[in-house]
């Protein structure tokens, strides 16, 4: 069954706690990081928290930036992402701020909990999952509702369950420079068996006095699957990157567009021909007719994550891929913050329903022609 892209988001103290035992919520993020979280919220279709987080924090769970909300509306999305909570018991306070701000709300609960939730008169749709909370069924139901990208903001029990069941696609973890030191305080992850394999670190970023770390699971079964042909074409994309004219202000990237039957439709590389600012994906797609019916089932292979922002042209490569109708992308190297901060081309593509396959084993090949730009 199809599932949304599941992004776990949390902030913890240096000793791994989500909060202390004081009466007020312990603020672990910095103002700049709160703004980053707001940007991530604006990029997703739904935000999920547990009932315990509603009781403990009484959050509104909004996109605070008016500009970001306006951009969502301009893109044909609701002003606010769908707000989702999970409660096995269905015992939820109808006066909580969660229900009275933002857009649509959805409660997932058990068959027994649904009766109690409906009796509370919550300003939300109530969906029963059966005798127990079934995360696979929950995620499949969200996908059927059009949710392609889900942000999970807690609490710790939910983060733990999603990781243990191999249902998380990304973890965005902020580390705050303080200690809690109270054993009874809530921690991010609980005990139990976790997926095989380590998480893969894909980004670290200092944001004022906190550090953001982005991880991806490495266990089999997470994310879209690669095919044997993917390795051949991605290696070729990495080889094309070596053809780029040298630059100290832009990355060297190679790209190939391949039809579903294995036919190469086009290839390109950064700064190809007489265009000093053309990107690899842009160069390749420009060689294919916009009405070519093969694009809808084609795959774009790129040695670098397609850009989500750029200064040299109005449309970044992720947008060009979407506009071309391509629904599958294979890449290897996440775009660092060298020229554009907070780039997330893969996230932009995934949120639009594109299957994004990341093959980290080719990252060093992709970096090779760009060593002079890396720390």
Coordinates of C-alpha atoms in Angstrom, one line a residue:
X1 CA 0.0 0.0 0.0
X2 CA 1.3 3.5 -0.8
X3 CA 2.4 5.6 2.2
X4 CA 3.2 9.3 2.4
X5 CA 6.9 10.4 2.8
X6 CA 7.2 10.4 6.6
X7 CA 9.4 13.1 8.1
X8 CA 10.1 13.0 11.9
X9 CA 10.9 16.3 13.5
X10 CA 12.1 16.9 17.0
X11 CA 14.4 19.0 19.3
X12 CA 16.3 17.5 22.2
X13 CA 18.7 18.5 24.9
X14 CA 22.3 17.3 24.9
X15 CA 21.3 14.4 27.1
X16 CA 18.4 13.4 24.9
X17 CA 15.3 14.8 26.6
X18 CA 12.3 16.4 24.9
X19 CA 11.3 18.5 27.9
X20 CA 11.9 18.9 31.6
X21 CA 9.3 18.5 34.4
X22 CA 8.6 22.2 34.9
X23 CA 5.1 23.6 34.4
X24 CA 6.0 25.3 31.2
X25 CA 7.3 23.8 27.9
X26 CA 11.1 23.8 27.7
X27 CA 12.1 25.8 24.6
X28 CA 14.9 23.8 22.9
X29 CA 15.0 25.5 19.5
X30 CA 16.3 29.0 18.6
X31 CA 14.1 31.7 16.9
X32 CA 15.8 30.9 13.5
X33 CA 15.1 27.2 13.9
X34 CA 11.4 27.9 14.8
X35 CA 11.3 29.7 11.4
X36 CA 12.9 26.7 9.7
X37 CA 10.3 24.5 11.2
X38 CA 7.6 26.9 10.0
X39 CA 9.1 26.5 6.5
X40 CA 9.0 22.7 6.7
X41 CA 5.4 22.8 7.9
X42 CA 4.5 24.9 4.9
X43 CA 6.0 22.3 2.6
X44 CA 4.0 19.3 3.8
X45 CA 0.4 18.1 3.3
X46 CA -0.2 17.1 6.9
X47 CA 1.3 17.4 10.4
X48 CA 0.8 14.7 13.0
X49 CA 1.2 14.8 16.8
X50 CA 0.1 12.4 19.5
X51 CA -2.7 13.1 22.0
X52 CA -0.1 13.3 24.8
X53 CA 1.5 16.3 23.0
X54 CA -1.9 18.0 22.8
X55 CA -2.4 17.5 26.6
X56 CA 1.1 18.6 27.5
X57 CA 1.8 21.5 25.2
X58 CA -1.6 22.6 23.9
X59 CA -0.1 23.5 20.5
X60 CA -1.8 25.4 17.7
X61 CA 0.4 23.7 15.1
X62 CA 0.2 26.4 12.4
X63 CA 2.1 27.8 9.5
X64 CA 2.9 31.2 11.0
X65 CA 4.3 33.0 8.0
X66 CA 1.6 34.7 5.9
X67 CA 3.8 34.6 2.9
X68 CA 4.2 30.8 3.1
X69 CA 0.5 30.4 3.6
X70 CA -0.1 32.6 0.5
X71 CA 2.4 30.4 -1.5
X72 CA 0.5 27.3 -0.5
X73 CA -2.8 28.8 -1.7
X74 CA -1.2 30.0 -4.9
X75 CA 0.0 26.4 -5.5
X76 CA -3.6 25.1 -5.1
X77 CA -3.1 23.8 -1.6
X78 CA -5.1 24.6 1.5
X79 CA -3.8 27.5 3.5
X80 CA -2.8 25.2 6.3
X81 CA -1.7 21.5 6.2
X82 CA -4.1 19.0 7.6
X83 CA -3.7 18.6 11.4
X84 CA -3.7 15.0 12.5
X85 CA -3.6 13.5 16.0
X86 CA -3.6 9.9 17.2
X87 CA -5.3 8.7 20.4
X88 CA -6.0 5.1 21.4
X89 CA -8.5 6.1 24.0
X90 CA -10.2 9.0 22.1
X91 CA -10.1 11.0 25.4
X92 CA -9.3 14.5 24.0
X93 CA -10.0 17.9 25.4
X94 CA -12.4 19.7 23.0
X95 CA -11.2 23.1 24.3
X96 CA -7.6 22.5 23.2
X97 CA -6.2 25.1 20.8
X98 CA -5.4 22.3 18.3
X99 CA -9.1 22.1 17.3
X100 CA -9.8 25.9 17.0
X101 CA -6.9 27.1 14.8
X102 CA -5.8 26.3 11.3
X103 CA -7.6 24.3 8.7
X104 CA -9.0 20.7 8.7
X105 CA -8.4 18.3 11.6
X106 CA -8.4 14.5 11.7
X107 CA -8.3 12.1 14.7
X108 CA -7.2 8.5 14.3
X109 CA -8.3 6.2 17.1
X110 CA -9.5 2.7 17.9
X111 CA -13.0 1.5 17.4
X112 CA -13.7 2.0 21.1
X113 CA -11.9 5.3 21.2
X114 CA -14.0 6.6 18.3
X115 CA -17.1 6.5 20.4
X116 CA -15.5 8.6 23.1
X117 CA -14.0 11.1 20.7
X118 CA -17.3 11.6 18.9
X119 CA -19.0 12.1 22.3
X120 CA -16.6 14.9 23.1
X121 CA -17.9 16.8 20.1
X122 CA -14.4 17.5 18.6
X123 CA -14.2 19.9 15.7
X124 CA -12.6 17.2 13.6
X125 CA -13.2 14.1 11.5
X126 CA -12.8 10.9 13.6
X127 CA -11.4 7.8 11.8
X128 CA -11.4 4.4 13.6
X129 CA -8.5 2.0 12.7
X130 CA -9.8 -1.1 14.4
X131 CA -9.2 -2.6 17.8
X132 CA -5.7 -1.1 17.9
X133 CA -3.7 1.7 16.3
X134 CA -2.4 0.3 13.1
X135 CA 0.3 2.6 11.6
X136 CA 0.3 0.9 8.2
X137 CA -3.4 1.4 7.9
X138 CA -3.2 5.0 9.2
X139 CA -0.5 5.9 6.6
X140 CA -2.3 4.2 3.8
X141 CA -5.5 6.1 4.7
X142 CA -3.6 9.4 4.7
X143 CA -2.2 8.6 1.2
X144 CA -5.7 7.9 0.0
X145 CA -6.7 11.3 1.2
X146 CA -3.9 12.9 -1.0
X147 CA -1.3 13.3 1.7
X148 CA 2.1 12.8 0.0
X149 CA 4.3 14.3 2.6
X150 CA 3.7 13.9 6.4
X151 CA 5.5 15.8 9.1
X152 CA 5.5 14.1 12.5
X153 CA 6.2 16.4 15.5
X154 CA 5.8 13.9 18.3
X155 CA 5.8 12.8 20.9
X156 CA 8.5 10.4 21.7
X157 CA 6.3 7.3 21.7
X158 CA 5.1 8.0 18.1
X159 CA 8.6 8.7 16.9
X160 CA 9.7 5.4 18.4
X161 CA 6.9 3.3 16.9
X162 CA 7.4 4.7 13.4
X163 CA 11.2 4.0 13.5
X164 CA 10.7 0.6 15.0
X165 CA 8.2 -0.3 12.2
X166 CA 10.5 1.0 9.4
X167 CA 8.0 3.7 8.5
X168 CA 10.1 6.8 8.8
X169 CA 11.8 8.2 5.7
X170 CA 13.7 11.0 7.4
X171 CA 14.6 12.3 10.8
X172 CA 15.3 16.0 11.4
X173 CA 16.8 16.3 14.8
X174 CA 17.8 19.6 16.5
X175 CA 20.3 19.4 19.3
X176 CA 20.1 22.2 21.9
X177 CA 23.0 23.3 24.1
X178 CA 21.6 22.4 27.5
X179 CA 21.1 19.5 29.9
X180 CA 17.9 18.3 31.6
X181 CA 19.4 15.7 33.8
X182 CA 16.0 14.4 35.2
X183 CA 15.5 10.7 34.6
X184 CA 11.7 11.0 34.8
X185 CA 11.6 13.7 32.0
X186 CA 10.3 12.6 28.6
X187 CA 12.9 11.3 26.1
X188 CA 12.7 11.3 22.4
X189 CA 13.1 7.5 21.8
X190 CA 11.9 4.7 24.1
X191 CA 13.2 1.2 24.5
X192 CA 12.5 -1.7 22.1
X193 CA 13.8 -3.2 18.9
X194 CA 14.8 -0.8 16.1
X195 CA 15.4 -1.3 12.4
X196 CA 18.6 -3.0 11.3
X197 CA 21.4 -0.7 10.2
X198 CA 22.5 2.7 11.2
X199 CA 20.8 5.9 10.1
X200 CA 22.7 7.8 7.4
X201 CA 23.6 11.4 8.2
X202 CA 22.8 13.6 5.1
X203 CA 23.1 17.1 6.5
X204 CA 24.4 19.0 9.6
X205 CA 23.7 22.7 9.9
X206 CA 24.3 25.3 12.7
X207 CA 21.3 27.5 13.3
X208 CA 22.2 30.1 15.9
X209 CA 23.1 28.1 19.0
X210 CA 21.5 24.8 18.0
X211 CA 22.5 22.2 15.4
X212 CA 20.2 20.5 12.9
X213 CA 21.0 17.0 11.9
X214 CA 19.1 15.3 9.1
X215 CA 19.2 11.5 8.9
X216 CA 17.8 8.9 6.5
X217 CA 17.1 5.2 7.4
X218 CA 19.4 2.6 5.7
X219 CA 17.3 -0.5 6.4
X220 CA 15.9 -2.4 3.5
X221 CA 12.3 -1.6 2.8
X222 CA 12.5 2.1 3.4
X223 CA 11.8 4.4 0.5
X224 CA 11.3 3.7 -3.2
X225 CA 13.3 0.7 -4.5
X226 CA 16.3 1.0 -6.9
X227 CA 16.6 -1.2 -10.0
X228 CA 19.8 -2.7 -11.5
X229 CA 19.5 -0.2 -14.4
X230 CA 19.5 2.7 -11.9
X231 CA 23.1 2.0 -11.0
X232 CA 24.2 2.1 -14.7
X233 CA 22.5 5.4 -15.5
X234 CA 23.5 7.1 -12.2
X235 CA 27.1 6.2 -12.9
X236 CA 26.8 7.8 -16.3
X237 CA 25.4 10.9 -14.7
X238 CA 28.4 11.1 -12.4
X239 CA 30.7 10.7 -15.4
X240 CA 28.9 13.5 -17.2
X241 CA 29.7 15.8 -14.3
X242 CA 33.3 15.6 -15.1
X243 CA 32.6 17.2 -18.5
X244 CA 31.5 20.5 -16.9
X245 CA 33.6 23.6 -17.4
X246 CA 35.3 24.4 -14.1
X247 CA 33.6 26.9 -11.8
X248 CA 34.1 28.3 -8.3
X249 CA 30.5 29.6 -8.1
X250 CA 28.5 26.5 -9.1
X251 CA 28.6 22.7 -8.8
X252 CA 29.5 20.4 -11.6
X253 CA 26.5 18.0 -12.2
X254 CA 25.6 15.5 -14.8
X255 CA 22.0 14.3 -15.7
X256 CA 20.4 11.7 -17.9
X257 CA 16.7 11.2 -18.8
X258 CA 15.7 7.6 -19.5
X259 CA 12.4 6.3 -20.8
X260 CA 10.7 3.4 -19.1
X261 CA 11.8 0.9 -21.8
X262 CA 15.5 1.9 -21.1
X263 CA 15.9 4.3 -24.0
X264 CA 18.1 7.3 -23.3
X265 CA 16.1 10.4 -24.1
X266 CA 18.7 13.0 -23.4
X267 CA 21.7 13.9 -21.3
X268 CA 23.2 17.1 -20.1
X269 CA 25.7 18.7 -17.7
X270 CA 26.2 22.0 -15.9
X271 CA 27.3 25.0 -18.0
X272 CA 26.9 22.9 -21.2
X273 CA 27.4 24.7 -24.6
X274 CA 27.3 28.4 -24.5
X275 CA 25.1 28.8 -21.5
X276 CA 27.3 29.6 -18.4
X277 CA 24.4 29.1 -15.9
X278 CA 22.5 26.1 -17.3
X279 CA 22.0 23.2 -14.9
X280 CA 22.4 19.6 -15.8
X281 CA 18.7 18.5 -15.5
X282 CA 17.7 21.7 -17.3
X283 CA 20.1 21.0 -20.2
X284 CA 18.9 17.5 -20.6
X285 CA 15.1 18.2 -20.4
X286 CA 15.5 21.1 -22.9
X287 CA 16.5 18.5 -25.5
X288 CA 13.2 16.6 -25.2
X289 CA 9.9 17.8 -26.7
X290 CA 7.5 19.0 -24.0
X291 CA 4.8 16.9 -25.5
X292 CA 6.9 13.7 -25.6
X293 CA 4.6 11.0 -24.0
X294 CA 7.5 9.1 -22.7
X295 CA 8.3 11.8 -20.1
X296 CA 5.4 10.7 -17.8
X297 CA 7.1 7.3 -17.2
X298 CA 10.7 8.4 -17.6
X299 CA 13.4 8.7 -14.9
X300 CA 15.7 11.6 -14.4
X301 CA 19.2 10.6 -13.1
X302 CA 21.2 13.4 -11.5
X303 CA 24.6 13.3 -9.7
X304 CA 23.3 16.0 -7.4
X305 CA 19.9 16.5 -5.7
X306 CA 17.8 18.6 -8.1
X307 CA 17.9 22.2 -6.9
X308 CA 14.9 23.6 -5.1
X309 CA 16.1 27.2 -5.3
X310 CA 18.5 29.1 -7.6
X311 CA 19.5 32.6 -8.3
X312 CA 20.4 32.3 -12.0
X313 CA 16.9 31.3 -13.4
X314 CA 13.3 31.7 -12.2
X315 CA 12.6 27.9 -12.1
X316 CA 14.8 25.5 -10.2
X317 CA 15.4 22.0 -11.6
X318 CA 13.0 20.3 -9.2
X319 CA 10.2 22.5 -10.7
X320 CA 11.4 21.8 -14.3
X321 CA 11.2 18.1 -13.5
X322 CA 7.6 18.5 -12.2
X323 CA 6.6 20.7 -15.1
X324 CA 7.9 18.0 -17.5
X325 CA 5.6 15.4 -15.9
X326 CA 8.5 13.2 -14.7
X327 CA 7.5 11.1 -11.7
X328 CA 10.7 9.3 -10.8
X329 CA 14.2 10.7 -9.9
X330 CA 17.4 8.9 -8.9
X331 CA 20.2 10.8 -7.3
X332 CA 23.0 10.4 -4.8
X333 CA 24.5 13.6 -3.3
X334 CA 22.3 15.9 -1.2
X335 CA 22.9 19.5 -2.1
X336 CA 25.1 21.2 0.5
X337 CA 24.6 24.7 1.8
X338 CA 27.6 26.1 -0.2
X339 CA 25.5 28.3 -2.5
X340 CA 21.9 27.9 -1.3
X341 CA 20.8 27.3 2.3
X342 CA 18.1 24.9 3.4
X343 CA 17.9 23.3 -0.1
X344 CA 15.6 20.3 -0.3
X345 CA 14.9 19.4 -3.9
X346 CA 14.3 15.8 -3.0
X347 CA 11.7 16.9 -0.5
X348 CA 10.0 19.2 -3.0
X349 CA 9.8 16.4 -5.5
X350 CA 8.6 13.8 -3.0
X351 CA 5.9 16.2 -1.7
X352 CA 4.6 16.4 -5.3
X353 CA 4.3 12.6 -5.6
X354 CA 7.6 11.9 -7.3
X355 CA 9.4 8.7 -6.4
X356 CA 12.9 9.8 -5.2
X357 CA 15.5 7.1 -5.0
X358 CA 18.8 8.0 -3.3
X359 CA 21.9 5.8 -3.9
X360 CA 24.5 7.0 -1.4
X361 CA 27.2 4.6 -2.7
X362 CA 27.8 7.0 -5.6
X363 CA 28.2 10.2 -3.5
X364 CA 31.9 10.2 -3.7
X365 CA 31.8 10.0 -7.5
X366 CA 29.4 12.9 -7.6
X367 CA 31.7 15.0 -5.3
X368 CA 34.9 14.2 -7.2
X369 CA 34.6 17.1 -9.8
X370 CA 33.5 19.5 -7.0
X371 CA 36.3 18.9 -4.4
X372 CA 37.5 22.5 -4.8
X373 CA 34.1 23.7 -3.5
X374 CA 33.9 21.5 -0.5
X375 CA 35.4 22.1 3.0

